[in-house]
Coordinates of C-alpha atoms and ligand atoms in Angstrom, one line a residue:
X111 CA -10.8 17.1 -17.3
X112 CA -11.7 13.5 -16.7
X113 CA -9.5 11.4 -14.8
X114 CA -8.8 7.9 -16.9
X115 CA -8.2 4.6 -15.5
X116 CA -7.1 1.1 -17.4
X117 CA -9.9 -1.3 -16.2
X118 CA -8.9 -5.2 -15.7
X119 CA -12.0 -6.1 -16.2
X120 CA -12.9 -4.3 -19.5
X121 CA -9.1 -4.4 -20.8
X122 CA -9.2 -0.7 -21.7
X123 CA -8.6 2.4 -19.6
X124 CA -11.9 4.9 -19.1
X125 CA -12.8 7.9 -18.2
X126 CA -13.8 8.1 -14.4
X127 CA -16.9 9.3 -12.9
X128 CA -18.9 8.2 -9.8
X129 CA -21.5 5.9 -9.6
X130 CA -23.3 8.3 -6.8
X131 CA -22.0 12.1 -6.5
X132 CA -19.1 13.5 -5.8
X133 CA -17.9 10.6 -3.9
X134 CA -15.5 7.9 -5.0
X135 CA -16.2 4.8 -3.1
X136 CA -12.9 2.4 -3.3
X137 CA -11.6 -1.0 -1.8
X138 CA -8.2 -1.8 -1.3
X139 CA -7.5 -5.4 -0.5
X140 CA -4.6 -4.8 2.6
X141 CA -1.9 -6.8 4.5
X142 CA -2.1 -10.1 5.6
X143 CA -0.8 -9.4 9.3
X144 CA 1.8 -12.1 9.9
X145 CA 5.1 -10.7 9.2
X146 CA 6.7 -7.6 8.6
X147 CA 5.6 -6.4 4.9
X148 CA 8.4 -6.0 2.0
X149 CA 8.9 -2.9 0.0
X150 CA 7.3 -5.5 -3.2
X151 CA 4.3 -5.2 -0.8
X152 CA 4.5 -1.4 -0.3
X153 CA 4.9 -1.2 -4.2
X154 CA 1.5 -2.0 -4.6
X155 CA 0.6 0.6 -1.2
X156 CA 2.2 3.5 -2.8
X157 CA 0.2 2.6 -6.0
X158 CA -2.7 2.8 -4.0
X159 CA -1.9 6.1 -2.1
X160 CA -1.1 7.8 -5.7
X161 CA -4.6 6.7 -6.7
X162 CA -6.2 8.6 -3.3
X163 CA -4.4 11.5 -4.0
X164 CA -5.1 11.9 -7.6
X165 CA -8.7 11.1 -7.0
X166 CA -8.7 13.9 -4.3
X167 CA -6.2 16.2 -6.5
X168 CA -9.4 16.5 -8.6
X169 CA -12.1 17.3 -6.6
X170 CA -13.4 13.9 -5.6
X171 CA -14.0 12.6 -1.5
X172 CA -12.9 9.1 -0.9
X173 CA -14.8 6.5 1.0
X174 CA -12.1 4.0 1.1
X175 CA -11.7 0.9 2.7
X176 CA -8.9 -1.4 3.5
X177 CA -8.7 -5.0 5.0
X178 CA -6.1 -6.0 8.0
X179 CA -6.3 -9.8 7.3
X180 CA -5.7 -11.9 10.0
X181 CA -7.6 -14.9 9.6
X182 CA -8.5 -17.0 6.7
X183 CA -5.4 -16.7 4.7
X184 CA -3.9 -20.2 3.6
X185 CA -0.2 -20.4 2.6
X186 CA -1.3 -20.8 -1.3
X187 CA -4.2 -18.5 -2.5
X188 CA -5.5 -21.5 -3.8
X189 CA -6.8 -22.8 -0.4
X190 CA -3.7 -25.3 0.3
X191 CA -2.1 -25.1 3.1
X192 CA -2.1 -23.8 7.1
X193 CA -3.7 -20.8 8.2
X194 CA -0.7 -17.9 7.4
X195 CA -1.7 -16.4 11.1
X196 CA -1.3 -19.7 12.8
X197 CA 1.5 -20.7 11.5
X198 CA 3.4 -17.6 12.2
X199 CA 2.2 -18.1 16.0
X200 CA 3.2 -21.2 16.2
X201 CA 6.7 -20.3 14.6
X202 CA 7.5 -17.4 17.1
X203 CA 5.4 -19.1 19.7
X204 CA 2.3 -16.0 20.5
X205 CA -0.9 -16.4 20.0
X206 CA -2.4 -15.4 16.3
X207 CA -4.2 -12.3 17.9
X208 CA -0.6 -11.0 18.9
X209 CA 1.0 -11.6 15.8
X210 CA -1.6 -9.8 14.2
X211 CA -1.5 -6.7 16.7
X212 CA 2.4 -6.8 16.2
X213 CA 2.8 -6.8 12.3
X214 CA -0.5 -4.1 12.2
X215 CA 1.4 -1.8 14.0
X216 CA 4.6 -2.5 12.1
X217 CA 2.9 -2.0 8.9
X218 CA 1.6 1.2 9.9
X219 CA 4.7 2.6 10.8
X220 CA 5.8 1.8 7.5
X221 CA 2.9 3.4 5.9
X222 CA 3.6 6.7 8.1
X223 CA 7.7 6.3 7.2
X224 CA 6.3 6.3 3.3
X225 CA 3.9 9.2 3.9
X226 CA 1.3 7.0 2.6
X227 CA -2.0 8.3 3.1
X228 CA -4.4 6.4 5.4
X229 CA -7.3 4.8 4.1
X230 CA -11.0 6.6 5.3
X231 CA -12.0 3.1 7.0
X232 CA -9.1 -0.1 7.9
X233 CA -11.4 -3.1 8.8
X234 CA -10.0 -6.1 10.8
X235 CA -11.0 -9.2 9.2
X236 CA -11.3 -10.8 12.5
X237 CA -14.2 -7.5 13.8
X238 CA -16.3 -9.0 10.6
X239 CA -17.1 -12.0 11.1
X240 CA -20.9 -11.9 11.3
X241 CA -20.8 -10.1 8.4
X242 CA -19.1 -12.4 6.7
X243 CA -21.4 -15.8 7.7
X244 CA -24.3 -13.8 6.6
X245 CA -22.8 -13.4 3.1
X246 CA -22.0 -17.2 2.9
X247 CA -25.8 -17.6 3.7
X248 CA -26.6 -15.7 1.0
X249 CA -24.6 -17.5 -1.5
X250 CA -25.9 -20.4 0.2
X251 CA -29.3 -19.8 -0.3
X252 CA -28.7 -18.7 -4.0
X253 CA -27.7 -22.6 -4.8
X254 CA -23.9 -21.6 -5.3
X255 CA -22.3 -23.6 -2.6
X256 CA -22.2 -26.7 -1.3
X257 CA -20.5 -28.2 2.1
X258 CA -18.2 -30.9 2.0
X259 CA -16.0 -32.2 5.3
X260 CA -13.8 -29.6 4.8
X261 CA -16.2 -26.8 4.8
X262 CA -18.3 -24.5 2.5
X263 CA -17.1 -24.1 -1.4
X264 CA -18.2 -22.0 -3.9
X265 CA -19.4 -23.7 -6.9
X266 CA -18.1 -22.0 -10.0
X267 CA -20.2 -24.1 -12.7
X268 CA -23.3 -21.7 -11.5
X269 CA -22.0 -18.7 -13.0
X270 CA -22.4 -17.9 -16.4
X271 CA -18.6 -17.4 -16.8
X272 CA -16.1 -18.1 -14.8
X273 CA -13.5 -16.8 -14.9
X274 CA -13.9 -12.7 -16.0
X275 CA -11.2 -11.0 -15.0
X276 CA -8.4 -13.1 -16.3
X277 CA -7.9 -14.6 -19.9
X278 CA -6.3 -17.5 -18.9
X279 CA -7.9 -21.0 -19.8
X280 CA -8.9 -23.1 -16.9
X281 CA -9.0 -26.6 -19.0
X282 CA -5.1 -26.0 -19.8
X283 CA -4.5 -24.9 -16.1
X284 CA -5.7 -28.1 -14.9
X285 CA -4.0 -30.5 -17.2
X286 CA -0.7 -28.5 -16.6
X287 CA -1.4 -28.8 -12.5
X288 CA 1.1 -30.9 -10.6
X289 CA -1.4 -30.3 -7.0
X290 CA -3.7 -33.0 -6.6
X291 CA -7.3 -31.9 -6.5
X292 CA -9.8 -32.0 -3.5
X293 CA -12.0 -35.6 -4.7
X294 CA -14.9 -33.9 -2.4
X295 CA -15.0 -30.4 -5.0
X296 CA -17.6 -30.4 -7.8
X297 CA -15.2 -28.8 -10.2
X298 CA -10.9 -28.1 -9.5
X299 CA -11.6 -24.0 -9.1
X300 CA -14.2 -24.5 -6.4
X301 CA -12.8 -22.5 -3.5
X302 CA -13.6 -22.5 -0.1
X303 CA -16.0 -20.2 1.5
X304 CA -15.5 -21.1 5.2
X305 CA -13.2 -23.5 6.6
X306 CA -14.2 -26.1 9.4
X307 CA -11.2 -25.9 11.6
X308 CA -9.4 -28.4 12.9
X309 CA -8.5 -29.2 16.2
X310 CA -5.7 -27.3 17.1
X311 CA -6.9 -24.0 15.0
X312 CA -7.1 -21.2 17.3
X313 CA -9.3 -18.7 15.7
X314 CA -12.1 -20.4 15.0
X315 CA -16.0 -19.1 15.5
X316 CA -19.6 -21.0 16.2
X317 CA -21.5 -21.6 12.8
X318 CA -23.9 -24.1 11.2
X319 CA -20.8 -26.1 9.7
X320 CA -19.4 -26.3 13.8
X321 CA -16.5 -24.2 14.6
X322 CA -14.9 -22.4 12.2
X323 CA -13.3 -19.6 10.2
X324 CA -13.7 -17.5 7.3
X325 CA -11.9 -17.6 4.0
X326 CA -9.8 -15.2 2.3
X327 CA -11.8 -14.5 -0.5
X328 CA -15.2 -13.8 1.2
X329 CA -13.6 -11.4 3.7
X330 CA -12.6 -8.8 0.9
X331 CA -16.8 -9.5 -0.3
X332 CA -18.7 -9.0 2.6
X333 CA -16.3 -5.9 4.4
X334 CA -16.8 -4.2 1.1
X335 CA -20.2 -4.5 0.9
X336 CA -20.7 -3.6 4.6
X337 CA -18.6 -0.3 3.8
X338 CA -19.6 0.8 1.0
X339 CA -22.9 -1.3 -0.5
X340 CA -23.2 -3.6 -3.2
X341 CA -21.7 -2.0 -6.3
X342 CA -19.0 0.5 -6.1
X343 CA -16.6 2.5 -7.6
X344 CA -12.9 0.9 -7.6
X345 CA -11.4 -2.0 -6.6
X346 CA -7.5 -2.4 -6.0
X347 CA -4.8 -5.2 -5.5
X348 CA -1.6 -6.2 -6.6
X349 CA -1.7 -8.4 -9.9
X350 CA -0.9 -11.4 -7.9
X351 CA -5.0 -10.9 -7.0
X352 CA -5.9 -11.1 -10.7
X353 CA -6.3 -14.9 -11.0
X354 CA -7.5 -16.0 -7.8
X355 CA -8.7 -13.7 -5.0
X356 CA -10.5 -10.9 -7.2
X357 CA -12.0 -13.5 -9.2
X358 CA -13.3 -15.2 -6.3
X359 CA -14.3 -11.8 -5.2
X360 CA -16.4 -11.6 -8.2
X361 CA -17.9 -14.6 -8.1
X362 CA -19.3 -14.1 -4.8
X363 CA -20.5 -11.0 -5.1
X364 CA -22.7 -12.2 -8.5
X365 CA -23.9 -15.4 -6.3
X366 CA -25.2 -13.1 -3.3
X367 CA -26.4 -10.4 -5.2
X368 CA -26.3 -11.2 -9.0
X369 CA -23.8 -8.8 -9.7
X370 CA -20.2 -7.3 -9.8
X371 CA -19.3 -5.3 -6.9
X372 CA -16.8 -2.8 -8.4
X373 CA -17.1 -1.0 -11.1
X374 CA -13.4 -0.5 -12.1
X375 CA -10.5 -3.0 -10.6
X376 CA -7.6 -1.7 -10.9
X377 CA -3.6 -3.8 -10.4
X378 CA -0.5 -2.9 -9.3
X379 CA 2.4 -5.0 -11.1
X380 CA 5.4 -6.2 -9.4
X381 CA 8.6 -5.3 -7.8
X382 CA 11.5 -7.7 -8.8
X383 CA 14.1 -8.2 -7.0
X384 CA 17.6 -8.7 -8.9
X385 CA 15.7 -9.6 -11.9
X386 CA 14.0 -12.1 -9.9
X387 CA 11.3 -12.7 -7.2
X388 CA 11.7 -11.8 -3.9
X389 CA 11.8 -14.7 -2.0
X390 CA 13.0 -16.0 1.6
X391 CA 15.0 -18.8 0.1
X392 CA 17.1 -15.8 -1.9
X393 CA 17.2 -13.8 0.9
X394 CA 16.4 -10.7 -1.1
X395 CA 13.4 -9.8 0.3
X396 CA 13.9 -6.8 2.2
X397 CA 11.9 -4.4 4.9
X398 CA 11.8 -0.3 4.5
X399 CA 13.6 -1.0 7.9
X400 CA 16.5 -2.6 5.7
X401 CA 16.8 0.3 3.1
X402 CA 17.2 2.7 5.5
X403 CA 20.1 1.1 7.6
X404 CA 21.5 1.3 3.7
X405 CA 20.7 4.7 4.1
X406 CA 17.8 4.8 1.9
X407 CA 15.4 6.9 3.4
X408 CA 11.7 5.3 3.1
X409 CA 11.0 8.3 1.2
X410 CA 13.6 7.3 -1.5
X411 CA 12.3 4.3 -2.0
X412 CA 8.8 5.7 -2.9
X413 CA 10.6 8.0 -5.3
X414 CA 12.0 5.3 -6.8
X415 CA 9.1 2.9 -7.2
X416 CA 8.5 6.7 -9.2
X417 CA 10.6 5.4 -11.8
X418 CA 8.2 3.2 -13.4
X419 CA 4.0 2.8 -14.3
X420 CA 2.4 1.3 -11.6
X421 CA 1.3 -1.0 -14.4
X422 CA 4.7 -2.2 -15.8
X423 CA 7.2 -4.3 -13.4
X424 CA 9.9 -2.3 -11.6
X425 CA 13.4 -3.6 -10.8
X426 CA 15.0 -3.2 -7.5
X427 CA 18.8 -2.9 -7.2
X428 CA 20.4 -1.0 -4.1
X429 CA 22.2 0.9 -6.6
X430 CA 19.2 2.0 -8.8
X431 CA 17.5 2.7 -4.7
X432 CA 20.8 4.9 -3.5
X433 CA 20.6 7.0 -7.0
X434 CA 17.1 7.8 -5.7
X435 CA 18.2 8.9 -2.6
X436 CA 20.8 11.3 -4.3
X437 CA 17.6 12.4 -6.8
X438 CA 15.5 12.7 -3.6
X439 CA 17.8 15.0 -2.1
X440 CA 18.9 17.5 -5.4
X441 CA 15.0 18.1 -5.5
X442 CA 14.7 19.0 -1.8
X443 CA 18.0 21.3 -2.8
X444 CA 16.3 22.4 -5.8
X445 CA 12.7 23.2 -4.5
X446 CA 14.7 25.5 -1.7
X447 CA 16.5 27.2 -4.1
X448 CA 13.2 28.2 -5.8
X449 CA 11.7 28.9 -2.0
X450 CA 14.6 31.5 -1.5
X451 CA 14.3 32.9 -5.4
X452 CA 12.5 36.3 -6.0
X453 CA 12.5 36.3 -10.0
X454 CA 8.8 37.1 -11.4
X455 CA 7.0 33.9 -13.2
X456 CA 4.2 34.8 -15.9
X457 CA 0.9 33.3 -14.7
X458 CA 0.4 31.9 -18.1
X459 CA 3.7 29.4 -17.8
X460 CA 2.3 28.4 -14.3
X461 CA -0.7 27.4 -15.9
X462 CA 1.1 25.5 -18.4
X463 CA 2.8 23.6 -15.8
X464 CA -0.7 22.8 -13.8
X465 CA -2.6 22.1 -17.2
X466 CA 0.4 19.6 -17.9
X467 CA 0.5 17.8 -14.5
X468 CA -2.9 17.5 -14.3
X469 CA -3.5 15.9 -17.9
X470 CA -0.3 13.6 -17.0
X471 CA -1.4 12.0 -13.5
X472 CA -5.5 11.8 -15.2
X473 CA -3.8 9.5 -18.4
X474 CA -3.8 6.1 -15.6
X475 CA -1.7 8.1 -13.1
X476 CA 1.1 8.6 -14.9
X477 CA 3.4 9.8 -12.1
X478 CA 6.7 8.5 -14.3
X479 CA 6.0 11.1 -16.7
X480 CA 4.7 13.5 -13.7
X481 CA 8.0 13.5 -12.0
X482 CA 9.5 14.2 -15.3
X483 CA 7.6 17.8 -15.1
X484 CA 8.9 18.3 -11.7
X485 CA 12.1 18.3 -12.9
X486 CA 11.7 20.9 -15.4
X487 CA 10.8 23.0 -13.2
X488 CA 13.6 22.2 -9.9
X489 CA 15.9 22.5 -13.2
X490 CA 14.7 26.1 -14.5
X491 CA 17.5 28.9 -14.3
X492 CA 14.8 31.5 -13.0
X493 CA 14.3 31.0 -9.1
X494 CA 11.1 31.9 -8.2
X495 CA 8.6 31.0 -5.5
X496 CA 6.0 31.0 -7.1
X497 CA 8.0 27.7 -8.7
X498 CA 8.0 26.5 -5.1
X499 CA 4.4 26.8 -4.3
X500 CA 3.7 24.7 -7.9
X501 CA 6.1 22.1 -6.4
X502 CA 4.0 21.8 -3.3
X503 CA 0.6 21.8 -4.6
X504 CA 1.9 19.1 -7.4
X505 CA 3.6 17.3 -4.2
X506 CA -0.1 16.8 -2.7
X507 CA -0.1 14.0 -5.2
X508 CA 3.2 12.6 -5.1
X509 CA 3.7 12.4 -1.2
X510 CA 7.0 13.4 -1.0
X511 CA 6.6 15.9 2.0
X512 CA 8.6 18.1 -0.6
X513 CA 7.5 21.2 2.6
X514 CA 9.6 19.5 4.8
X515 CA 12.8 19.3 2.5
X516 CA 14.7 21.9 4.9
X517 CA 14.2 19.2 7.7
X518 CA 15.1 16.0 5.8
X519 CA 18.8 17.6 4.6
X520 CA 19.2 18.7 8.1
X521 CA 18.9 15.8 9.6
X522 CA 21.0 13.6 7.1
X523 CA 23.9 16.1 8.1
X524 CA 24.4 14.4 11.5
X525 CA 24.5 11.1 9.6
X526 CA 28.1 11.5 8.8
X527 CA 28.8 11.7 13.0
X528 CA 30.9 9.4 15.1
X529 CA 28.7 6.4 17.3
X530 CA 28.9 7.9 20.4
X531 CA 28.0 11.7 19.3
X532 CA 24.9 9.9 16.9
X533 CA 24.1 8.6 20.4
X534 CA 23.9 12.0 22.4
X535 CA 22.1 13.9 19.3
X536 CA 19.2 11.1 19.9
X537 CA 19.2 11.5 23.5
X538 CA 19.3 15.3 23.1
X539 CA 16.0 14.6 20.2
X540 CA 14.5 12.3 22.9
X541 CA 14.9 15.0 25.5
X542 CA 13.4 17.7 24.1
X543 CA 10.4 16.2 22.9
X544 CA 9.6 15.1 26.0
X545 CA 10.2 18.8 26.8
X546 CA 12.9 18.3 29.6
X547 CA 14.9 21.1 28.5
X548 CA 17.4 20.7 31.5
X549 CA 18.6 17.4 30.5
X550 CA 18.9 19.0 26.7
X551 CA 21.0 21.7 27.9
X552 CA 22.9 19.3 29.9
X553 CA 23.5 17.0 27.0
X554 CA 24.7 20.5 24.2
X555 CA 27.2 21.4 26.7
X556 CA 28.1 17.6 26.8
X557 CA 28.8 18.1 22.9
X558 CA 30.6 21.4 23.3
X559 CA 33.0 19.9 25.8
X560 CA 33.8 17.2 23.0
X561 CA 33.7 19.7 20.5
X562 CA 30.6 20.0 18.8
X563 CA 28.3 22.9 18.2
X564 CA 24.6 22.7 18.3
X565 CA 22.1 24.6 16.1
X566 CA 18.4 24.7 17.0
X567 CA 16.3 25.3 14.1
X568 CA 12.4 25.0 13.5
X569 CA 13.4 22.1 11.0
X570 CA 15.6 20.1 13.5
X571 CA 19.0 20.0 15.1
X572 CA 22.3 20.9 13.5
X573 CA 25.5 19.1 14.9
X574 CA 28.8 20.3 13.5
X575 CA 32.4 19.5 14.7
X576 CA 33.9 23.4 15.8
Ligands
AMP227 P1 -0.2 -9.9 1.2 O1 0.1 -9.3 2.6 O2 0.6 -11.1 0.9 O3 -1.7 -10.2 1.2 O4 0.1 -8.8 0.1 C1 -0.1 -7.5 0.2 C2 -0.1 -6.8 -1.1 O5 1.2 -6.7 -1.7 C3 -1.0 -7.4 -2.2 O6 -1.7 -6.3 -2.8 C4 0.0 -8.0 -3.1 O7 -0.5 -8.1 -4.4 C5 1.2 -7.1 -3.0 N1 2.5 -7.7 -3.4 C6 3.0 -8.9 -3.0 N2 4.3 -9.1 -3.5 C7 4.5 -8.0 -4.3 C8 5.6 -7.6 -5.1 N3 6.7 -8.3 -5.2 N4 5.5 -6.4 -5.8 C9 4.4 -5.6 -5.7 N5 3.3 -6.0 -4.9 C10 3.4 -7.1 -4.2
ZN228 ZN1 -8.9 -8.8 -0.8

């Protein structure tokens, strides 16, 4: 069965196959490294991770890359604006490498916390530089860009249509534009292709133009290209990427090398917030590290970003977040029910269920509908594991670490505890992973004396009042 994917740049979704083999070579355009990353941002991750897994649910290997930028990206995708890096350093007074080391790690623990798969290949945009020149060169020598005092732009009017991906008109655009446009630009959507930097811009490299940096766009180009050649597979982003960066993308990939560099480019759509956009000014926009001090469990959250196409805007309320929590937790009830069951399942209704799931996540990953079958089955009267073995294998594409569920309710029984016991269950955690059994025994009779009983369990550590 073919897997089939909408396509921005045809309009219409289409059945998948490789460009070379068995292998399906994608690009995911990744964090901008200078703050901590909002669960809007983690929408579009979790989009990405169900694409991975469907890919690999069928057969396929991934090459797949994704950029850590940190360098290049202005405060408006446009090319307005400081340095997003810089500015952040400046703000919390670092330097832009340790702002970038600080938020890469932070996003990663995130990614873990969400059980989202990591990419084959994470390139720093900052390691590619070379790269990166040597494409501008190329587009350079092509005769589609020009230098002005600012730097290097890309002239648009070379291509034979600009833009491809989006409808939208660029005549009306421009009339309708309050920003005043660079005089130096041969047309308004020129964009920059490298950026002299100014005087008090730290990350800046030797090139012909003097010292310098890279632009936003042409990273995404030239790390893809490194990775995984000229033209390949899939292409991913949020929508927010449509109009600007991918299109930029594009049109540097056809002035280097005359063509299109992915095949299929594929967009996440939005979280809202409240109806609204998340947005500092709002103060709604919220870290994985803030739903879970709600007590939504990052986990949660990616069941409820479940809850809707990755192609059709999704709401956030805490309320809509905490009823995926409950949801999160009957199906952990319900897929250990079916673990413990011994009724007899007819092969012929487990294929039913597999022919079903698979036909759902192939139409566009259509985990919405997917997680609808998974209910059926936590739901059915016969407990069975051969049910619980179907919830697993269909769990390799939703990430839930459904396995685990044993372990997750576990744990969320010590929730309810006082402070100070909460404190000593840590310490007694912390303690016996770093294997110093004495000072866990120590800290269990600690609990005993103040009335609590300890259970030790291969899924994790019971704490009840006696
Ligand atoms: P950035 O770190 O700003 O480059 O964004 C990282 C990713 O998050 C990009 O793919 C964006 O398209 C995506 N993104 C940003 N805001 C949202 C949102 N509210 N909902 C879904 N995805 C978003
Ligand atoms: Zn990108």
């Amino acid at each position: 069965m073919k897997v089939k994917l909408y396509n921005t740049l045809t309009r219409k979704e289409e059945d998948f196959t490789p460009l070379v083999g068995n292998e399906v070579r994608i690009y995911s355009c990744g964090p901008t490294v200078y703050s901590y990353a909002h669960i809007g941002n983690f929408r579009s991750y979790i989009f990405m991770d169900n694409l991975r897994r469907v890919l690999k649910y069928n057969g396929y290997s991934l090459k797949h890359v994704m950029n850590i930028t940190d360098v290049g990206h202005l405060e408006s995708d446009a090319d307005e604006g400081e340095d997003k890096m810089e500015k952040a350093a400046r703000k919390e007074n670092k330097n832009p490498y340790e702002i970038a080391e600080f938020y890469t790690k932070a996003f990663f623990k995130d990614m873990d916390r969400l059980n989202i798969d990591r990419p084959e290949i994470i390139a720093k945009a900052t390691d590619h530089i070379p790269e990166m020149l040597e494409y501008v060169k190329e587009i350079i020598k092509n005769g589609y860009a020009y230098e002005t005092s600012k730097g290097i732009y890309f002239d648009i009017s070379k291509l034979d249509k600009y833009p491809v991906l989006s409808n939208r008109n660029l005549d009306d655009q421009i009339a309708g534009a309050r920003v005043e446009v660079d005089p130096e630009k041969r047309n308004p959507y020129d964009f920059a292709l490298w950026i002299k930097a100014p005087e008090n811009h730290i990350m800046k490299w030797e090139s012909p133009w003097g010292l310098s940096y890279p632009g936003w766009h042409i990273e995404c180009t030239a790390m893809g290209r490194k990775y995984l050649g000229e033209e390949f597979d899939i292409h991913t982003g949020g929508v927010d990427h449509i109009p600007t960066h991918h299109e930029n993308e594009i049109a540097q990939a056809k002035g280097a090398t005359g063509k299109i560099h992915a095949k299929i480019w594929m967009h996440g759509e939005f979280l809202l917030v409240d109806g609204g956009k998340m947005s500092k000014s709002l103060g709604n926009v919220y870290t994985i590290s803030d739903l879970q001090e709600k007590g939504i469990e990052p986990l949660a959250y990616k069941l409820f970003c479940y809850s809707a196409h990755y192609r059709t805007k999704l709401n956030f309320t805490f309320d809509g977040a905490l009823a995926s929590q409950k949801a999160l937790n009957r199906l952990r009830e319900g897929y250990l029910k079916h673990l413990n069951g011994n009724e007899e399942i007819e092969e012929k209704n487990i294929e039913e269920y597999e022919n079903k799931f698979l036909e759902t996540i192939n139409n566009d990953l259509n985990i919405p509908a997917a997680i609808g079958i998974i209910w059926d089955i936590v739901r059915s009267d016969k407990k069975s594991k051969q049910y619980a073995k179907l919830l697993e294998k269909f769990d390799e594409v939703l990430g839930l670490d459904i396995k685990n569920s044993e372990k997750y309710l576990n744990e969320q029984k010590n929730v309810d505890l006082p402070e100070d016991i909460k404190e000593l269950v840590e310490q007694r955690k912390q303690a016996r992973l770093e294997k110093n059994w004495a000072l866990s025994d120590e800290i269990r009779n600690k609990l005993i004396e103040v009335g609590y009983q300890v259970e030790d369990s291969k899924d994790g550590m019971i704490v009840k009042k006696m």
